[in-house]
Amino acid sequence: MSPKFLNQESWQQAELLMQPVFIRVIDNIRKQLDQSSWKSSYRDVSIWPDGVSPDIQAQVTQLQKELSAASPEQAAQIQQALDDLPQPFPGYELFLEKGDRHVSVNLWDLCYQICFRDYQPDNTVSASAPVTVDSSLIDEQGEVDWHRLDAKTKELVSHIFAKLPTVTEPVE
């Protein structure tokens, strides 16, 4: 779910923070994985707007596949059909695996939790309300406060790894 912004200033603050937040998230995940026995991979995922039926999702996905192999004439017709249909947002997730346990972490939701105050993923109440940028991550000069950003990111990523299910390894 894409966040809603109260005003242009909130949008600009989020724009300032999101790239550094994402980079810090990936770096902190790497550090946690270096100390973990969990295997990881990253995946691109499609996030559909609310209310888009599975049939429409399948239709859009099929048209996108056809578009990649279409002639120029066919491509124009397929693109016209796609323009009339809802499109997914690109998403990115961390997939963790250990034994028979699998955990997915939506990286955009994690970044939003860092960038915004009181952001709760998959909460329909907070999804309809405008987000509030965590202004403690921006210093008096309007720049990123790197120390606070690093501390908040490390805390949230560490929390994810601390909550991972325990896997009992088989005894050989």
mmCIF file of C-alpha atoms in Angstrom:
data_model
loop_
_atom_site.group_PDB
_atom_site.id
_atom_site.type_symbol
_atom_site.label_atom_id
_atom_site.label_comp_id
_atom_site.label_asym_id
_atom_site.label_seq_id
_atom_site.Cartn_x
_atom_site.Cartn_y
_atom_site.Cartn_z
ATOM 1 C CA MET A 1 0.000 0.000 0.000
ATOM 2 C CA SER A 2 1.391 3.392 -0.945
ATOM 3 C CA PRO A 3 1.343 5.955 1.841
ATOM 4 C CA LYS A 4 -0.889 9.004 1.631
ATOM 5 C CA PHE A 5 0.660 12.368 2.450
ATOM 6 C CA LEU A 6 -0.936 15.232 4.320
ATOM 7 C CA ASN A 7 0.833 17.922 2.304
ATOM 8 C CA GLN A 8 3.728 18.702 -0.038
ATOM 9 C CA GLU A 9 6.159 19.209 2.874
ATOM 10 C CA SER A 10 5.498 15.666 4.141
ATOM 11 C CA TRP A 11 6.065 14.327 0.625
ATOM 12 C CA GLN A 12 9.393 16.186 0.378
ATOM 13 C CA GLN A 13 10.549 14.932 3.787
ATOM 14 C CA ALA A 14 9.696 11.353 2.802
ATOM 15 C CA GLU A 15 11.495 11.833 -0.502
ATOM 16 C CA LEU A 16 14.594 12.967 1.420
ATOM 17 C CA LEU A 17 14.485 9.923 3.713
ATOM 18 C CA MET A 18 13.370 6.956 1.614
ATOM 19 C CA GLN A 19 16.571 6.260 -0.322
ATOM 20 C CA PRO A 20 18.827 6.458 2.759
ATOM 21 C CA VAL A 21 16.298 4.355 4.697
ATOM 22 C CA PHE A 22 16.256 1.670 1.998
ATOM 23 C CA ILE A 23 20.056 1.543 1.810
ATOM 24 C CA ARG A 24 20.313 1.272 5.614
ATOM 25 C CA VAL A 25 17.673 -1.482 5.679
ATOM 26 C CA ILE A 26 19.548 -3.587 3.109
ATOM 27 C CA ASP A 27 22.861 -3.033 4.908
ATOM 28 C CA ASN A 28 21.418 -3.962 8.320
ATOM 29 C CA ILE A 29 19.765 -7.066 6.873
ATOM 30 C CA ARG A 30 23.136 -8.093 5.418
ATOM 31 C CA LYS A 31 24.773 -7.660 8.814
ATOM 32 C CA GLN A 32 22.076 -9.742 10.513
ATOM 33 C CA LEU A 33 22.351 -12.453 7.861
ATOM 34 C CA ASP A 34 26.129 -12.616 8.372
ATOM 35 C CA GLN A 35 25.392 -13.775 11.933
ATOM 36 C CA SER A 36 22.449 -16.004 11.045
ATOM 37 C CA SER A 37 21.940 -19.439 9.564
ATOM 38 C CA TRP A 38 18.885 -18.266 7.604
ATOM 39 C CA LYS A 39 19.227 -18.307 3.800
ATOM 40 C CA SER A 40 17.951 -15.247 2.009
ATOM 41 C CA SER A 41 16.867 -13.998 -1.363
ATOM 42 C CA TYR A 42 15.189 -10.842 -2.593
ATOM 43 C CA ARG A 43 12.129 -10.891 -4.810
ATOM 44 C CA ASP A 44 10.289 -8.381 -6.932
ATOM 45 C CA VAL A 45 6.569 -8.656 -6.270
ATOM 46 C CA SER A 46 3.473 -6.975 -7.637
ATOM 47 C CA ILE A 47 1.246 -5.151 -5.180
ATOM 48 C CA TRP A 48 -2.242 -4.614 -6.499
ATOM 49 C CA PRO A 49 -4.523 -1.736 -5.538
ATOM 50 C CA ASP A 50 -7.347 -2.709 -3.211
ATOM 51 C CA GLY A 51 -10.363 -4.202 -4.948
ATOM 52 C CA VAL A 52 -8.631 -5.549 -8.061
ATOM 53 C CA SER A 53 -10.065 -9.003 -8.661
ATOM 54 C CA PRO A 54 -7.865 -12.059 -9.294
ATOM 55 C CA ASP A 55 -9.347 -12.267 -12.818
ATOM 56 C CA ILE A 56 -8.217 -8.709 -13.648
ATOM 57 C CA GLN A 57 -4.792 -9.402 -12.108
ATOM 58 C CA ALA A 58 -4.447 -12.492 -14.308
ATOM 59 C CA GLN A 59 -5.575 -10.547 -17.379
ATOM 60 C CA VAL A 60 -3.020 -7.767 -16.770
ATOM 61 C CA THR A 61 -0.253 -10.303 -16.133
ATOM 62 C CA GLN A 62 -1.102 -12.159 -19.361
ATOM 63 C CA LEU A 63 -1.175 -8.943 -21.384
ATOM 64 C CA GLN A 64 2.206 -7.899 -19.939
ATOM 65 C CA LYS A 65 3.683 -11.255 -21.026
ATOM 66 C CA GLU A 66 2.197 -10.887 -24.505
ATOM 67 C CA LEU A 67 3.543 -7.343 -24.763
ATOM 68 C CA SER A 68 7.149 -8.497 -24.352
ATOM 69 C CA ALA A 69 6.927 -10.725 -27.470
ATOM 70 C CA ALA A 70 4.515 -8.657 -29.584
ATOM 71 C CA SER A 71 5.123 -7.075 -32.964
ATOM 72 C CA PRO A 72 4.978 -3.249 -33.037
ATOM 73 C CA GLU A 73 1.368 -3.318 -34.291
ATOM 74 C CA GLN A 74 0.293 -5.853 -31.650
ATOM 75 C CA ALA A 75 2.206 -3.969 -28.965
ATOM 76 C CA ALA A 76 0.181 -0.799 -29.579
ATOM 77 C CA GLN A 77 -3.098 -2.721 -29.188
ATOM 78 C CA ILE A 78 -1.893 -4.553 -26.077
ATOM 79 C CA GLN A 79 -0.625 -1.328 -24.522
ATOM 80 C CA GLN A 80 -3.999 0.311 -25.178
ATOM 81 C CA ALA A 81 -5.729 -2.561 -23.366
ATOM 82 C CA LEU A 82 -3.254 -2.289 -20.465
ATOM 83 C CA ASP A 83 -3.804 1.468 -20.210
ATOM 84 C CA ASP A 84 -7.483 0.801 -19.474
ATOM 85 C CA LEU A 85 -6.730 -1.655 -16.636
ATOM 86 C CA PRO A 86 -5.415 -1.147 -13.095
ATOM 87 C CA GLN A 87 -1.668 -1.673 -12.750
ATOM 88 C CA PRO A 88 0.260 -3.156 -9.839
ATOM 89 C CA PHE A 89 2.830 -1.237 -7.825
ATOM 90 C CA PRO A 90 6.313 -2.708 -7.748
ATOM 91 C CA GLY A 91 7.170 -4.289 -4.419
ATOM 92 C CA TYR A 92 10.297 -5.812 -3.017
ATOM 93 C CA GLU A 93 10.546 -8.462 -0.351
ATOM 94 C CA LEU A 94 13.140 -10.379 1.580
ATOM 95 C CA PHE A 95 12.506 -14.116 1.595
ATOM 96 C CA LEU A 96 14.134 -16.018 4.459
ATOM 97 C CA GLU A 97 14.405 -19.780 4.597
ATOM 98 C CA LYS A 98 15.707 -22.182 7.202
ATOM 99 C CA GLY A 99 14.782 -25.834 7.204
ATOM 100 C CA ASP A 100 11.076 -26.009 6.484
ATOM 101 C CA ARG A 101 10.465 -22.459 7.759
ATOM 102 C CA HIS A 102 9.838 -19.587 5.372
ATOM 103 C CA VAL A 103 9.421 -15.918 6.250
ATOM 104 C CA SER A 104 8.718 -13.007 3.913
ATOM 105 C CA VAL A 105 9.437 -9.402 4.839
ATOM 106 C CA ASN A 106 7.924 -6.610 2.767
ATOM 107 C CA LEU A 107 10.855 -4.214 2.443
ATOM 108 C CA TRP A 108 8.721 -1.206 1.530
ATOM 109 C CA ASP A 109 6.596 -1.694 4.652
ATOM 110 C CA LEU A 110 9.783 -1.936 6.709
ATOM 111 C CA CYS A 111 11.088 1.292 5.151
ATOM 112 C CA TYR A 112 7.746 2.974 5.840
ATOM 113 C CA GLN A 113 7.925 1.880 9.490
ATOM 114 C CA ILE A 114 11.294 3.623 9.735
ATOM 115 C CA CYS A 115 10.385 6.733 7.749
ATOM 116 C CA PHE A 116 6.940 7.339 9.274
ATOM 117 C CA ARG A 117 5.617 7.558 12.816
ATOM 118 C CA ASP A 118 3.184 4.857 13.915
ATOM 119 C CA TYR A 119 3.053 3.184 10.501
ATOM 120 C CA GLN A 120 1.410 -0.233 10.788
ATOM 121 C CA PRO A 121 1.553 -2.422 7.689
ATOM 122 C CA ASP A 122 -1.690 -4.110 6.679
ATOM 123 C CA ASN A 123 -3.728 -1.898 9.015
ATOM 124 C CA THR A 124 -6.751 -0.641 7.084
ATOM 125 C CA VAL A 125 -7.254 2.277 9.491
ATOM 126 C CA SER A 126 -3.699 3.586 9.094
ATOM 127 C CA ALA A 127 -3.775 2.845 5.353
ATOM 128 C CA SER A 128 -6.554 5.386 4.807
ATOM 129 C CA ALA A 129 -4.957 8.090 6.988
ATOM 130 C CA PRO A 130 -2.113 10.333 5.867
ATOM 131 C CA VAL A 131 1.309 9.311 7.165
ATOM 132 C CA THR A 132 3.407 11.449 9.483
ATOM 133 C CA VAL A 133 7.102 11.591 8.705
ATOM 134 C CA ASP A 134 9.339 10.832 11.688
ATOM 135 C CA SER A 135 10.830 14.322 11.922
ATOM 136 C CA SER A 136 13.424 13.132 14.455
ATOM 137 C CA LEU A 137 15.237 11.636 11.434
ATOM 138 C CA ILE A 138 15.731 15.133 9.990
ATOM 139 C CA ASP A 139 18.098 17.589 11.672
ATOM 140 C CA GLU A 140 17.688 21.353 12.195
ATOM 141 C CA GLN A 141 19.242 22.088 8.792
ATOM 142 C CA GLY A 142 16.693 19.900 7.037
ATOM 143 C CA GLU A 143 19.176 17.109 6.342
ATOM 144 C CA VAL A 144 19.070 13.429 7.279
ATOM 145 C CA ASP A 145 20.138 12.774 10.870
ATOM 146 C CA TRP A 146 22.319 9.781 10.056
ATOM 147 C CA HIS A 147 22.843 8.676 13.664
ATOM 148 C CA ARG A 148 19.125 8.529 14.443
ATOM 149 C CA LEU A 149 18.375 6.887 11.105
ATOM 150 C CA ASP A 150 21.040 4.227 11.705
ATOM 151 C CA ALA A 151 19.796 3.557 15.252
ATOM 152 C CA LYS A 152 16.119 3.236 14.249
ATOM 153 C CA THR A 153 16.927 1.024 11.272
ATOM 154 C CA LYS A 154 19.173 -1.249 13.316
ATOM 155 C CA GLU A 155 16.486 -1.579 16.005
ATOM 156 C CA LEU A 156 13.704 -2.537 13.591
ATOM 157 C CA VAL A 157 15.808 -4.953 11.527
ATOM 158 C CA SER A 158 17.154 -6.585 14.712
ATOM 159 C CA HIS A 159 13.570 -6.962 15.932
ATOM 160 C CA ILE A 160 12.621 -8.839 12.744
ATOM 161 C CA PHE A 161 15.484 -11.290 13.180
ATOM 162 C CA ALA A 162 14.738 -11.719 16.885
ATOM 163 C CA LYS A 163 11.146 -12.727 16.021
ATOM 164 C CA LEU A 164 12.150 -15.382 13.474
ATOM 165 C CA PRO A 165 10.826 -18.819 14.354
ATOM 166 C CA THR A 166 13.208 -21.227 16.016
ATOM 167 C CA VAL A 167 14.030 -24.212 13.878
ATOM 168 C CA THR A 168 15.166 -27.396 15.502
ATOM 169 C CA GLU A 169 17.747 -29.067 13.346
ATOM 170 C CA PRO A 170 17.426 -32.826 12.913
ATOM 171 C CA VAL A 171 19.971 -34.885 14.830
ATOM 172 C CA GLU A 172 22.106 -37.040 12.559
#
